[in-house]
Tab-separated table of C-alpha atoms in Angstrom:
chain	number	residue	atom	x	y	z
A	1275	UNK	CA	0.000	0.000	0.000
A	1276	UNK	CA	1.304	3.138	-0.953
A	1277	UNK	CA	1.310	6.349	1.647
A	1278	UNK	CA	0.375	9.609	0.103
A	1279	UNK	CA	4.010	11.797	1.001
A	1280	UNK	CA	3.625	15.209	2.737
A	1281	UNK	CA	6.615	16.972	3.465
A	1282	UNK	CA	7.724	17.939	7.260
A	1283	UNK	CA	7.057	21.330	6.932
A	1284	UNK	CA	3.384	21.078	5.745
A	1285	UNK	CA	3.084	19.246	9.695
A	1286	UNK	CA	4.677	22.083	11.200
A	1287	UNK	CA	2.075	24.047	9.342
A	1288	UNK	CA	-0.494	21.906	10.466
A	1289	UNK	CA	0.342	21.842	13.893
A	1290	UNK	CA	0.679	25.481	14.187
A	1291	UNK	CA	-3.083	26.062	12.875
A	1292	UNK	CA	-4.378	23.460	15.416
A	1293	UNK	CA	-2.290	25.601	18.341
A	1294	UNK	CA	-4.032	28.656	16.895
A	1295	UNK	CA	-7.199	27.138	16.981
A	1296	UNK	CA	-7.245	26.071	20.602
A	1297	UNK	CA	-5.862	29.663	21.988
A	1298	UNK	CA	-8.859	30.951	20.049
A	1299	UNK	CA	-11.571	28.898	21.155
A	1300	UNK	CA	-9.951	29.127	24.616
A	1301	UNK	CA	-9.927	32.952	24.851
A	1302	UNK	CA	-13.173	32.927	23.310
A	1303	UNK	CA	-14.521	31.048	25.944
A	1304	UNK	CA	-12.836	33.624	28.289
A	1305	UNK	CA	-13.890	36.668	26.741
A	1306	UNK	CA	-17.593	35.478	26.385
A	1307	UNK	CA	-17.164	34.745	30.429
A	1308	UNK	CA	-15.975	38.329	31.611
A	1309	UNK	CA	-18.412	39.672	29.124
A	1310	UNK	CA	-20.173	42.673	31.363
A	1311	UNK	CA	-23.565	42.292	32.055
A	1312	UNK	CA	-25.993	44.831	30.187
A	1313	UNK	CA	-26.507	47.992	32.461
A	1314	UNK	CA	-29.677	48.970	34.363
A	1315	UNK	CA	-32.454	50.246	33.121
A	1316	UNK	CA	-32.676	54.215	33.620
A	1317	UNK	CA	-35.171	53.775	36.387
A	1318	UNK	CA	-32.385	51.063	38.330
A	1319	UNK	CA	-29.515	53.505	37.182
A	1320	UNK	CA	-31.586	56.557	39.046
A	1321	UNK	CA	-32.007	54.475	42.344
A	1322	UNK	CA	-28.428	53.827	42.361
A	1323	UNK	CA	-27.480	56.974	42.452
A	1324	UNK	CA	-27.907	58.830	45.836
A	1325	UNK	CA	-28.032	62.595	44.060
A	1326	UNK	CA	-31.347	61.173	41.827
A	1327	UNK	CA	-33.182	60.333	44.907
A	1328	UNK	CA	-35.951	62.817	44.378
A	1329	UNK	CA	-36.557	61.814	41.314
A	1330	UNK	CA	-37.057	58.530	41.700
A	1331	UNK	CA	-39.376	59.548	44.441
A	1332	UNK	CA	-41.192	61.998	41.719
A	1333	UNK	CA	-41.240	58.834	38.985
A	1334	UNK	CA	-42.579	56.893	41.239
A	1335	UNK	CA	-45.185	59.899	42.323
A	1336	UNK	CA	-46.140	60.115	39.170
A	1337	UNK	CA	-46.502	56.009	37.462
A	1338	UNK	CA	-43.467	56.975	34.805
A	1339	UNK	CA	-41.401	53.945	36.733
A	1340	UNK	CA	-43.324	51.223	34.289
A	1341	UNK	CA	-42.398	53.545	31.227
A	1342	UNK	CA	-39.086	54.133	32.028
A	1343	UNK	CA	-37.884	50.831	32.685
A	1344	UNK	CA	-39.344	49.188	29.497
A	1345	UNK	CA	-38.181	47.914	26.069
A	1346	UNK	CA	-38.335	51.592	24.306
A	1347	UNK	CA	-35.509	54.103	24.353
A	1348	UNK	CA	-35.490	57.533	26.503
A	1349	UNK	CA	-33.133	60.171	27.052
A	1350	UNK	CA	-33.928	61.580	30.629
A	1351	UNK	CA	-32.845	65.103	31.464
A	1352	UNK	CA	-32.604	63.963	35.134
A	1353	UNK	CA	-32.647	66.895	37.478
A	1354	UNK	CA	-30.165	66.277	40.775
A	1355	UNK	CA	-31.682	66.681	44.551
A	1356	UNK	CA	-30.296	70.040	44.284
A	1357	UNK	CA	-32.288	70.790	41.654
A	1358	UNK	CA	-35.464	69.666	43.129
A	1359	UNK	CA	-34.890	71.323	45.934
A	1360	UNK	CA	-35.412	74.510	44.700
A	1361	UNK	CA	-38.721	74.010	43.906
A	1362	UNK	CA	-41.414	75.004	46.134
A	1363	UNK	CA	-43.539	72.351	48.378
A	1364	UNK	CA	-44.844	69.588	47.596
A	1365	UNK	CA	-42.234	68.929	44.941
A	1366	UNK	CA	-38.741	69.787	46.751
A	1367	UNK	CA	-38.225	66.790	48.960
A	1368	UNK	CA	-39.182	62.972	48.359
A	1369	UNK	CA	-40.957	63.001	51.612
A	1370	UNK	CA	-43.173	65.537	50.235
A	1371	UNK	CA	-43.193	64.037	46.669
A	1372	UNK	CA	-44.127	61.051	48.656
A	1373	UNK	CA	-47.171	62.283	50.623
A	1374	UNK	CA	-48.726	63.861	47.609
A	1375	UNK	CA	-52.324	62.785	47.278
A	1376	UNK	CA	-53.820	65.518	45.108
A	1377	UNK	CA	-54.825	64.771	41.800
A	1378	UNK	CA	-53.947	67.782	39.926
A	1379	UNK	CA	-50.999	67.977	41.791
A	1380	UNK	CA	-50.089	64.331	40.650
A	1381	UNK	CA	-51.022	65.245	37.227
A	1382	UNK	CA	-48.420	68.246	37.399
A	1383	UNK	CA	-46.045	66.808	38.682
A	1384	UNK	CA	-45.841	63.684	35.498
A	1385	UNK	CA	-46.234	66.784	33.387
A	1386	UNK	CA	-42.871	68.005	34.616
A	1387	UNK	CA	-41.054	64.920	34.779
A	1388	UNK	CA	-42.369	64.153	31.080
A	1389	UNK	CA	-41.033	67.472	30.195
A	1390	UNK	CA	-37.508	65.972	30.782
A	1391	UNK	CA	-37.583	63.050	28.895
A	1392	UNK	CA	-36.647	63.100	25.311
A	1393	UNK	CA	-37.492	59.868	22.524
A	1394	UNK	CA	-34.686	57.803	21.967
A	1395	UNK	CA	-30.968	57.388	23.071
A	1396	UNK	CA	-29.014	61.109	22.855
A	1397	UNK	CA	-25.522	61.208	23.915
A	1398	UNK	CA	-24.468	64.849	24.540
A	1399	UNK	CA	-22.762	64.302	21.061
A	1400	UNK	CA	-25.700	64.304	19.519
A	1401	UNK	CA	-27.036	68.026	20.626
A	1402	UNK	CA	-25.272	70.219	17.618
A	1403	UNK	CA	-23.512	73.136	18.746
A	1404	UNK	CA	-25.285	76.256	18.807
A	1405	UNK	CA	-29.428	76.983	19.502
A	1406	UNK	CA	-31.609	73.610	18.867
A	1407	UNK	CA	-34.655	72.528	20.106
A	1408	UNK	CA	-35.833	68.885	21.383
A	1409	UNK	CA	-39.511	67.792	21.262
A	1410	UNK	CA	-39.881	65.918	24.841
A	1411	UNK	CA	-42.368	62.913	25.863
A	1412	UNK	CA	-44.888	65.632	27.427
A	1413	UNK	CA	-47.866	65.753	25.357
A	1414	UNK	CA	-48.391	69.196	23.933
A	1415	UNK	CA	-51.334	71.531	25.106
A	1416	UNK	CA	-54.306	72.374	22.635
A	1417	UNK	CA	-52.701	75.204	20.382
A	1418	UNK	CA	-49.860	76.281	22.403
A	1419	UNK	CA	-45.817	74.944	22.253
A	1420	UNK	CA	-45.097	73.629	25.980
A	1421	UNK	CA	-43.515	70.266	25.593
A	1422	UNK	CA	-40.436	71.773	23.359
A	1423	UNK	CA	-36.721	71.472	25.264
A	1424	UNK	CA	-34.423	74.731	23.980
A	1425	UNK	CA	-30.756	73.823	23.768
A	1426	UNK	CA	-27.724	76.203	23.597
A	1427	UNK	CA	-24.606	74.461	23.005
A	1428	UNK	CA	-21.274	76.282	23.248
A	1429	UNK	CA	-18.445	73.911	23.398
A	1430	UNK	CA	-19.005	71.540	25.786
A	1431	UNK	CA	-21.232	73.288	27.910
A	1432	UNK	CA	-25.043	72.778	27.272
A	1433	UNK	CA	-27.677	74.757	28.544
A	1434	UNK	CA	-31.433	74.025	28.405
A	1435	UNK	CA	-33.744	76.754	28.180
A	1436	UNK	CA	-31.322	78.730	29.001
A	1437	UNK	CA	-31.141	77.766	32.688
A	1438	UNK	CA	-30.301	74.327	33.373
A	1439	UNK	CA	-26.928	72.759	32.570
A	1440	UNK	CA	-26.072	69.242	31.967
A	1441	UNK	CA	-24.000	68.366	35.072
A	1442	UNK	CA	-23.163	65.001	34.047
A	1443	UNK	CA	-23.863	63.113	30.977
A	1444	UNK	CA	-24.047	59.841	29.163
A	1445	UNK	CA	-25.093	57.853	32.379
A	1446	UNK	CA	-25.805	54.303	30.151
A	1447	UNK	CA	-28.689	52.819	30.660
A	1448	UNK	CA	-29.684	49.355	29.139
A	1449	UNK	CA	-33.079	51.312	27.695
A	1450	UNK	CA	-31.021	55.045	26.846
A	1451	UNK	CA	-28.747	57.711	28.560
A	1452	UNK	CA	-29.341	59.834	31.808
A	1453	UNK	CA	-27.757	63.325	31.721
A	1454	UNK	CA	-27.774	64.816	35.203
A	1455	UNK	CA	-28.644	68.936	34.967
A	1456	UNK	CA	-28.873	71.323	37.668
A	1457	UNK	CA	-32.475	72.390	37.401
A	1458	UNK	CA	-35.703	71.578	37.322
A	1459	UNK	CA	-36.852	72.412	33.295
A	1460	UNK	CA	-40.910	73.788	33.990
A	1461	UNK	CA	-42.706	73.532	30.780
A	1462	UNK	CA	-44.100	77.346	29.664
A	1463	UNK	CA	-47.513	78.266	31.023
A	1464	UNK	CA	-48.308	81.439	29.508
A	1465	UNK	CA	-47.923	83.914	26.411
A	1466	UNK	CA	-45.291	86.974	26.309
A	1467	UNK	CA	-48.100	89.036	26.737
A	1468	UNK	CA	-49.271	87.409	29.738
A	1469	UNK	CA	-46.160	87.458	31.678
A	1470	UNK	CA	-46.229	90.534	31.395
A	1471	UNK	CA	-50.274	91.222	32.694
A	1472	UNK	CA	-48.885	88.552	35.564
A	1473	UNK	CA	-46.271	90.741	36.670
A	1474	UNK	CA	-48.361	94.045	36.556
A	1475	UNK	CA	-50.617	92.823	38.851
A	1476	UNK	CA	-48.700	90.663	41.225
A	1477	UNK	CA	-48.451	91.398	44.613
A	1478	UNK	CA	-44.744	93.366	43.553
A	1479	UNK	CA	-45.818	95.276	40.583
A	1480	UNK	CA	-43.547	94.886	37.827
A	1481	UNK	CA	-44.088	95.737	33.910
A	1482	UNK	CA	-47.006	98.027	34.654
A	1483	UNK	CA	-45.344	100.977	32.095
A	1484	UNK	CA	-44.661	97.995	29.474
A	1485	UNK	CA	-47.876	96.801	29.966
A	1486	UNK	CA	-49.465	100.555	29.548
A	1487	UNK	CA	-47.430	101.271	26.305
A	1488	UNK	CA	-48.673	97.898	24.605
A	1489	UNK	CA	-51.874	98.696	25.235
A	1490	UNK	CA	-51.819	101.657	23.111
A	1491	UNK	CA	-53.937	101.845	20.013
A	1492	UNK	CA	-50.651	102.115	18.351
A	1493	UNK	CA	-49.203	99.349	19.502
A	1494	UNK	CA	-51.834	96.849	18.326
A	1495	UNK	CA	-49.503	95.097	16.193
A	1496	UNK	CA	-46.731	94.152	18.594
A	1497	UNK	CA	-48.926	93.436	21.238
A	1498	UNK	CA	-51.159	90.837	18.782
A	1499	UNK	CA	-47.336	89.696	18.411
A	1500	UNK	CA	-46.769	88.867	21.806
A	1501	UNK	CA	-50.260	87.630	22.534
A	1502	UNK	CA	-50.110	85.231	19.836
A	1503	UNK	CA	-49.506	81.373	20.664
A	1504	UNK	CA	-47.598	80.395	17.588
A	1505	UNK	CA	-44.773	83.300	17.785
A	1506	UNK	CA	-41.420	82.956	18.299
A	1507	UNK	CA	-40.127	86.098	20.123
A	1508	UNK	CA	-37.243	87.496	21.967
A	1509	UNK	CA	-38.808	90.396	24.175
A	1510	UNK	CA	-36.009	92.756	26.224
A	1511	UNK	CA	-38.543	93.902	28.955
A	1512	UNK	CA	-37.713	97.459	30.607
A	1513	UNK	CA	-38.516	97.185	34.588
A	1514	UNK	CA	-40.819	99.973	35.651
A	1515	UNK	CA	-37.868	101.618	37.270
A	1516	UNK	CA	-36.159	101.907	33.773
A	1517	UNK	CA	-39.137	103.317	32.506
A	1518	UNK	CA	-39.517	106.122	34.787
A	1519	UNK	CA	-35.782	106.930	34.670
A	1520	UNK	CA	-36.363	107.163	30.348
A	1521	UNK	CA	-39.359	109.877	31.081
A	1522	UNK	CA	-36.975	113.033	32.189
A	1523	UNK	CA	-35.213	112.427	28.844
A	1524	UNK	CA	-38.127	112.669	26.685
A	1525	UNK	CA	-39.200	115.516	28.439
A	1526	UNK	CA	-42.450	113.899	30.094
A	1527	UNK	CA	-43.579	113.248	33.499
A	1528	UNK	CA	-45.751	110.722	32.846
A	1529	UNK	CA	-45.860	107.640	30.131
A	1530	UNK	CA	-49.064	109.041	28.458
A	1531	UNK	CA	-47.327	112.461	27.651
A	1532	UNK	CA	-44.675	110.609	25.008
A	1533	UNK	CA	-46.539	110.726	21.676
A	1534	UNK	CA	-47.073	107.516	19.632
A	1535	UNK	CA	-44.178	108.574	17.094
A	1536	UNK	CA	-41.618	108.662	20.097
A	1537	UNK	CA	-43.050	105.385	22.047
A	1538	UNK	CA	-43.423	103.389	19.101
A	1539	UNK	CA	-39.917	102.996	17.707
A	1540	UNK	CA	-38.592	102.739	21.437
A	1541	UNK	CA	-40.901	99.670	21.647
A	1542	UNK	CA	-40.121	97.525	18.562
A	1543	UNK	CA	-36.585	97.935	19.413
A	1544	UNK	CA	-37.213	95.651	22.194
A	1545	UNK	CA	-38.009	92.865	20.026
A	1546	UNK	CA	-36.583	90.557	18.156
A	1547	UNK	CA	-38.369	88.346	15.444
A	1548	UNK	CA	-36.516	85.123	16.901
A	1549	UNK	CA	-36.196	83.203	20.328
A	1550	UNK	CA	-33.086	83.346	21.927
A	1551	UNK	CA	-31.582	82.815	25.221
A	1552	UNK	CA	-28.867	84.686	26.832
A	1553	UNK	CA	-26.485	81.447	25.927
A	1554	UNK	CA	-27.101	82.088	22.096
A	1555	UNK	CA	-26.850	85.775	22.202
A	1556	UNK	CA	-23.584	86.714	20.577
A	1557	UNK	CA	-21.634	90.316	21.619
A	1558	UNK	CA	-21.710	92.536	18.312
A	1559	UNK	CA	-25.194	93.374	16.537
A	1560	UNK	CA	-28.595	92.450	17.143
A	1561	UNK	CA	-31.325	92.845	14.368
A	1562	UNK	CA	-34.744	93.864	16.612
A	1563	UNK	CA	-38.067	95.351	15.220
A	1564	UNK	CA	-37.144	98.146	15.169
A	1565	UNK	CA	-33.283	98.199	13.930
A	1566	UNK	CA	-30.372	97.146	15.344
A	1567	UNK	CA	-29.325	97.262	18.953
A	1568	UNK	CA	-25.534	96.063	20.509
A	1569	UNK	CA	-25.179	92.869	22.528
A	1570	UNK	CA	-22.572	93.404	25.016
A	1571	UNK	CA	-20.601	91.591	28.178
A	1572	UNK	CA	-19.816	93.827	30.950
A	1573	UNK	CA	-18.745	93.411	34.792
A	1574	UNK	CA	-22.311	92.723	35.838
A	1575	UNK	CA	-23.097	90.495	32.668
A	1576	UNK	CA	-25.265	90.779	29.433
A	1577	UNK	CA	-25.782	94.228	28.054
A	1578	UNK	CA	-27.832	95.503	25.303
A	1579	UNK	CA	-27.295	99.280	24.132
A	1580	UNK	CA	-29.320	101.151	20.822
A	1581	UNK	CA	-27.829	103.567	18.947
A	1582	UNK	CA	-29.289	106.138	21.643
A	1583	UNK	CA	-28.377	105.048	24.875
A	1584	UNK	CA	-25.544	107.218	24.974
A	1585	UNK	CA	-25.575	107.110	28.444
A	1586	UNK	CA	-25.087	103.341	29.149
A	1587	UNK	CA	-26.284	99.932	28.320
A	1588	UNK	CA	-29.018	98.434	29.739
A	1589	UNK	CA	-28.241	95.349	32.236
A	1590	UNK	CA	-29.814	92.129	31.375
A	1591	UNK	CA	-30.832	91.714	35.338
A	1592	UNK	CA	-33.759	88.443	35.260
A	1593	UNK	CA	-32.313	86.777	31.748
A	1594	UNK	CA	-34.265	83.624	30.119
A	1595	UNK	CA	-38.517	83.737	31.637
A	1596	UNK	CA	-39.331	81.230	29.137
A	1597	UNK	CA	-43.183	81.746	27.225
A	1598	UNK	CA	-44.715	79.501	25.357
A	1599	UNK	CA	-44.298	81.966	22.061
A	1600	UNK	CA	-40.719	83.299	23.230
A	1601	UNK	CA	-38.756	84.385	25.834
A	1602	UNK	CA	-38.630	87.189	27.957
A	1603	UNK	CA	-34.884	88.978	29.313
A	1604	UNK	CA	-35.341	91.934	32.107
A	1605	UNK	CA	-33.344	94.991	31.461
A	1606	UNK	CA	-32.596	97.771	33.969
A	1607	UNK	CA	-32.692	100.660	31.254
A	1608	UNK	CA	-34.978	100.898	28.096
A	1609	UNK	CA	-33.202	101.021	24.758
A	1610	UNK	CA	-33.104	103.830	22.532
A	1611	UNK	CA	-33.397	103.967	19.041
């Protein structure tokens, strides 16, 4: 019988392939063992966490625990106890969270937390740099926008609504990503227009000269702008202080003594066809209503100047009161055209 000949090396070969083989399969085995196990689910990752205590408290306050713990993806803008805490009663402590029994007060509070979470899995990579917005899990009230998320992204800091920062991000989560933030995002309740009627007649007064030159014949047209639901504004608001302090200039005493043709101009330059927080406001020009006014930083922060304030800038002093059709920044002097 006659052998088939293979030569010695084509053994060596052999044998070397059957080593290989066997180190595979063996660190196969050993890599499938120290495989990790998949992560918690963003409710689990929460309640391992001491500094989300409240708001697994709230989640739980509020039936979200089922939906945040299932099969579909979330993003959750998760609010720290610090954050909570700011808030008034019942929904600054878990105890109080806890001992909630009202149903509108329930029903708030799920709006909130709803408010926070976003469809899908978004690592802070995702967010592009600069002004974006993010439609959140909160269902949207009958004709208004109050479930929309405003991002400002400068480097790789990222403000929401032009208050809350992302503390921490990318917590993993077998079901999406946790980013911790500072504060608690409240969905918008009201119009420009009626933050402004709020403040006149709050127990503090505030806006009551704004409020009386919008309500001018004249000013029909911007004030059907900031009454209407579907704008997108950016509204510099003079405080009643800066108001008074403009009439001595114009040679009045009181508000109703300016004419139309001197009030008018003064008010359109106080708005700005486009929403943005102080975040996205750039120093240099402005385009308003009205012309062009000069975003500034100073000592004291944001300033805004027009072409006659040649006195000083006006002070952005209570930046970012978010409306459903805009947002509202303070100033401490009105701007002049």
């Amino acid at each position: 019988m006659t052998f088939p000949y293979y030569p010695l090396l084509s053994f060596r070969r052999l044998s070397l392939v059957l080593v290989a083989l066997v180190g595979f399969a063996a660190t196969s085995c050993k890599d499938k063992k120290d495989d990790p196990q998949p992560p918690q689910n963003i409710v689990q990752v929460a309640q391992s966490n001491p500094v989300f205590s409240i708001l697994v408290a709230a989640i739980t306050k509020a039936d979200l625990a089922g939906t945040l713990s299932g099969g579909d993806l979330f993003t959750v803008l998760a609010p720290t106890n610090a954050a909570f805490t700011q808030l008034p009663a019942p929904y600054n402590t878990a105890d109080n969270i806890a001992a909630i029994t009202d149903a509108g007060q329930i029903a708030t509070l799920r709006g909130i937390l709803l408010y926070h979470v976003l469809p899908g899995r978004k690592p802070a990579t995702d967010f592009p740099a600069g002004a974006s917005t993010q439609t959140t899990a909160k269902p949207a009230s009958t004709g208004i926008n109050d479930n929309t998320v405003y991002v400002s992204k400068n480097g790789s800091t990222i403000t929401l609504n032009g208050v809350a920062r992302i503390a921490s991000d990318d917590l993993a989560a077998s079901n999406g990503i946790i980013h911790a933030i500072d504060k608690v995002l409240l969905p918008p309740t009201r119009r420009i227009s009626e933050l402004v009627v709020a403040a006149a007649s709050g127990p503090a007064p505030e806006f009551t000269l704004l409020l009386a030159a919008l309500q001018r014949p004249a000013a029909a047209e911007l004030l059907a702008a900031v009454n209407n639901p579907a704008a997108n504004l950016t509204v510099f608001a003079p405080t009643d202080a800066a108001f008074r302090a403009l009439l001595p200039q114009l040679m009045a005493t009181n508000l109703s003594d300016v004419p139309d043709a001197t009030l008018l101009p003064i008010l359109r330059l106080h708005v700005v066809s486009s929403r943005a927080f102080s975040p996205d406001l750039r120093t240099g020009a402005l385009p308003t209503l009205g012309g062009t006014v000069t975003v500034g930083m100073s000592s004291t922060g944001l300033t805004v100047s027009g072409s006659g304030n040649t006195t000083g800038s006006a002070t952005v002093v209570n930046p970012n009161l978010l409306a459903v059709n805009g947002v509202v920044h303070v100033i401490d002097r009105v701007l002049r055209p």
